[in-house]
Coordinates of C-alpha atoms in Angstrom, one line a residue:
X21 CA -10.9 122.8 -55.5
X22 CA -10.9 126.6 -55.8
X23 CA -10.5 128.2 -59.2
X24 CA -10.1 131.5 -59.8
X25 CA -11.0 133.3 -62.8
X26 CA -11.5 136.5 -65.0
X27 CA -13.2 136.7 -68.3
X28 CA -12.2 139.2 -70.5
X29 CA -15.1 140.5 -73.3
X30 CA -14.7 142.5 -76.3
X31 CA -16.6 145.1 -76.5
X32 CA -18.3 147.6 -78.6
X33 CA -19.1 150.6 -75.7
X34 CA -17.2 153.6 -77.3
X35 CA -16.2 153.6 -73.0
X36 CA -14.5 150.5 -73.6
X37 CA -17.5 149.1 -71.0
X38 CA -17.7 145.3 -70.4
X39 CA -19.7 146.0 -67.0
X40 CA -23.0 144.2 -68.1
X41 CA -21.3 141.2 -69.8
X42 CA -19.4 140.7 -66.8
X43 CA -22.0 140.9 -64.5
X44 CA -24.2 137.8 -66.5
X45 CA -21.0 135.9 -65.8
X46 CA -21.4 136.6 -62.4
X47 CA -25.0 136.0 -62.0
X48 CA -24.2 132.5 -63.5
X49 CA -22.0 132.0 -60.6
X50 CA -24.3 133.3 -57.8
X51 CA -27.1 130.9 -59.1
X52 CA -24.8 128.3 -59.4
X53 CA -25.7 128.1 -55.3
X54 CA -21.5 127.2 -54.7
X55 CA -19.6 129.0 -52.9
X56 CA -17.8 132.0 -54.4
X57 CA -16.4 135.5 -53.8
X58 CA -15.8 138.6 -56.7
X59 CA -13.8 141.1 -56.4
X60 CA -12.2 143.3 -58.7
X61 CA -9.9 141.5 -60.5
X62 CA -11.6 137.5 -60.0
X63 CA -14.5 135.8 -59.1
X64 CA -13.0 132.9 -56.9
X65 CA -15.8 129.9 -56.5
X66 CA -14.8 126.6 -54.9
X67 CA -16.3 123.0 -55.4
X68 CA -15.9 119.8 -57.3
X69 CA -13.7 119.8 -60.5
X70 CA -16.8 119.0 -63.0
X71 CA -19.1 121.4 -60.8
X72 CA -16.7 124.1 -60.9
X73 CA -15.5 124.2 -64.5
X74 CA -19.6 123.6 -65.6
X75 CA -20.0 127.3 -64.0
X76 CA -16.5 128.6 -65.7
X77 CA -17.9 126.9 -69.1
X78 CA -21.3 128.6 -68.6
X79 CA -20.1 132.3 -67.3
X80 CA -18.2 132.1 -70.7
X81 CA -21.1 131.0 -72.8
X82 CA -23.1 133.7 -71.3
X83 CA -20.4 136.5 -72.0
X84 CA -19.9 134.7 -75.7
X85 CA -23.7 135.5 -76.4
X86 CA -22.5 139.4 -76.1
X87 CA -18.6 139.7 -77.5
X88 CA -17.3 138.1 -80.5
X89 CA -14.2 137.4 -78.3
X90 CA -14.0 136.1 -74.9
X91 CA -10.6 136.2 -72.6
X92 CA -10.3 133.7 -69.9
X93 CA -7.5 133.7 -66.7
X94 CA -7.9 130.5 -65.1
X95 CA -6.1 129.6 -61.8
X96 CA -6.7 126.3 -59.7
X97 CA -5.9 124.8 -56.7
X98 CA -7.0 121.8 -56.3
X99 CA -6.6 119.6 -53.0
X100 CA -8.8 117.0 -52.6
X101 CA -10.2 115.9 -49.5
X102 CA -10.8 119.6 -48.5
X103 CA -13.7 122.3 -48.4
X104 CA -14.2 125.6 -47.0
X105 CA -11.2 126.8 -47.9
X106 CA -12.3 129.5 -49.8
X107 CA -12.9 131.4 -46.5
X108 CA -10.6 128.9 -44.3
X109 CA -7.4 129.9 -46.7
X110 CA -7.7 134.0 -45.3
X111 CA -8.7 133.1 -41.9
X112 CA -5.3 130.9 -41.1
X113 CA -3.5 134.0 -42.5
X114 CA -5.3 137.0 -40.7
X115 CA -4.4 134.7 -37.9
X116 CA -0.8 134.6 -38.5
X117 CA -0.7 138.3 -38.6
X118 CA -2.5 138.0 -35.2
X119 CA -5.7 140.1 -36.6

């Protein structure tokens, strides 16, 4: 499966900064050792459904530890039997745009 999600913080920076709260939810997710890609609106990470949502569970914990108040967009798409399509996914649609 390949979730996708966001986690939203509160926080107290008079910036409105959540910067270093999301980034320990991402460094949960680079240890985790699955695959996974970030960018600027969701870190995607792909892998069995209790491996996956372990991760999601523990990215929240560690932004809970910082914000009274933690947000989470959750999308999956789950298809057993497969792997690699995290990367797989882009490549057969680069390829139908003949990139």
């Amino acid at each position: 499966m390949i979730v996708a999600f966001s986690l939203s913080p509160m926080s107290s920076d008079p910036t409105g900064s959540v910067t270093e709260a999301v980034a320990s939810a991402v460094r949960v997710v680079r240890e985790s050792g699955l695959p996974h890609e970030t960018n600027a609106m969701f870190t995607n990470i792909e892998g069995e459904w209790d491996e996956v949502m372990t991760v999601v569970k523990r990215a929240v914990d560690v932004v809970a530890e910082v914000s009274p108040r933690v947000g989470l967009v959750l999308k999956a798409d789950i298809r057993p039997g497969y792997d690699g399509q995290l990367t797989a996914k882009v490549e057969r649609i680069e390829e139908a745009l003949g990139d």
